[in-house]
Amino acid sequence: MMINKTRILNEFIELVSVPCPSKDEKAEADLLVQKLQAMGLEVKVDDAGRKIGGTTGNVWAFLSGNVEGAAGLFFEAHMDSVPPTTGTKVVLRDGVLYSDGTTTLGGDDKVGIAAVLEAVRAVQEQNIPHGDIQLCFTIAEEIGCLGVVNLDPKDIRADLGYCLDIGGAPGIVTNSAPRLFDIYFTVKGKSAHAGIEPEKGINAIMLAAKALTALPAYGRLDEETTLNIGQIEGGAATNIVAEQAKFVIDMRCMDPDKLERLKNETIRCIREVVEAGGGILEVDPVEGCPAVHVAEDHTAVLLAKQAADNLQLPFELTKTGGCSDGNFLCGYGLPCVLLATGMNKVHTTEECLRECDLYDCARWVTEIIRITGEK
Ligand SMILES: [Zn+2]
């Protein structure tokens, strides 16, 4: 099975040339809708854009399978790119794609989109038997995965998913990314004049400091767990015993249940110290994202491995400490792993992409679809 290199290269350049900042992806979405309709897919744009004040929603497309019993596949990539992203001019030098140095390339994440479009075309043109294929191109990933957060999970019609949005050469799969909590703590003490009657006050800053130093550990707690105190503020003036102090803890763990225990244990520890010192503690845990926690022997991993092996792309299973759309897809109950696309030096004007990685990424997706259709 073959892909059309000239076509995908031109299409990648076309896709990154359209301005596509977060929350203003309409031009790109319109172009994709037009392409997907021309390919004969069932296409829709959802209302996530309306919910976040953007110019368009997520673009969805569906191709019914022609093999009974084959797993339904879901491929996802985000449309938006980080600034400066408008006016991208692609320069091809020694087999590597760059911008002209004034913008990001936008390979994050247009390489994912281009690869998926090319793969579906290759499957259609070569009459490769396949199961259901669903595509979802999201908005506003770069500003907190807002597109995926605001999609309707009922729109997902697939058994397993691939999010094409990590660096490294095609063949690399991430099956593990942390669940994340941001826990907002407010310590309330009692104000008093610092010089005249400090003994009548309860210093919230000191209580917060005591509570934080009582934590058993911070930073990297173990191979799969981290805990960071990233923000702290408190007090109203130098001559007042501080009435209030606030801090935020970011904690992440690949194992969702373990993170739940760490969260409860951390809150308990801080509460104990604050209350022993006569303060009051308010806690607001906000779940930042669910975990990617797909077993090594899950079909989603095995298909990606088999496809990589067939194409002689070096397969590697990795973990990441970061969050992506894939986390939220997993949270919706879709077993979803991340596929490496070759994107490099992302979020900088030096962003680049090897031409061969663009092609390999498309071949990999095509092969995943092909072998899924064999089962
Ligand atoms: Zn990305």
PDB file of C-alpha atoms and ligand atoms in Angstrom, residues 78 108-109 141-142 165 343 347, ligand 1:
ATOM      1  CA  HIS A  78      -5.609  19.589  16.705  1.00  0.00           C
ATOM      2  CA  ASP A 108       2.228  20.833  15.600  1.00  0.00           C
ATOM      3  CA  ASP A 109      -0.305  19.613  14.730  1.00  0.00           C
ATOM      4  CA  GLU A 141      -5.681  22.522  22.126  1.00  0.00           C
ATOM      5  CA  GLU A 142      -2.773  24.858  22.760  1.00  0.00           C
ATOM      6  CA  ASP A 165       0.404  14.911  18.680  1.00  0.00           C
ATOM      7  CA  MET A 343       7.255  17.280  14.922  1.00  0.00           C
ATOM      8  CA  HIS A 347       6.334  26.208  19.890  1.00  0.00           C
TER       9      HIS A 347
HETATM   10 ZN    ZN B   1       0.192  19.768  19.631  1.00  0.00          ZN
END
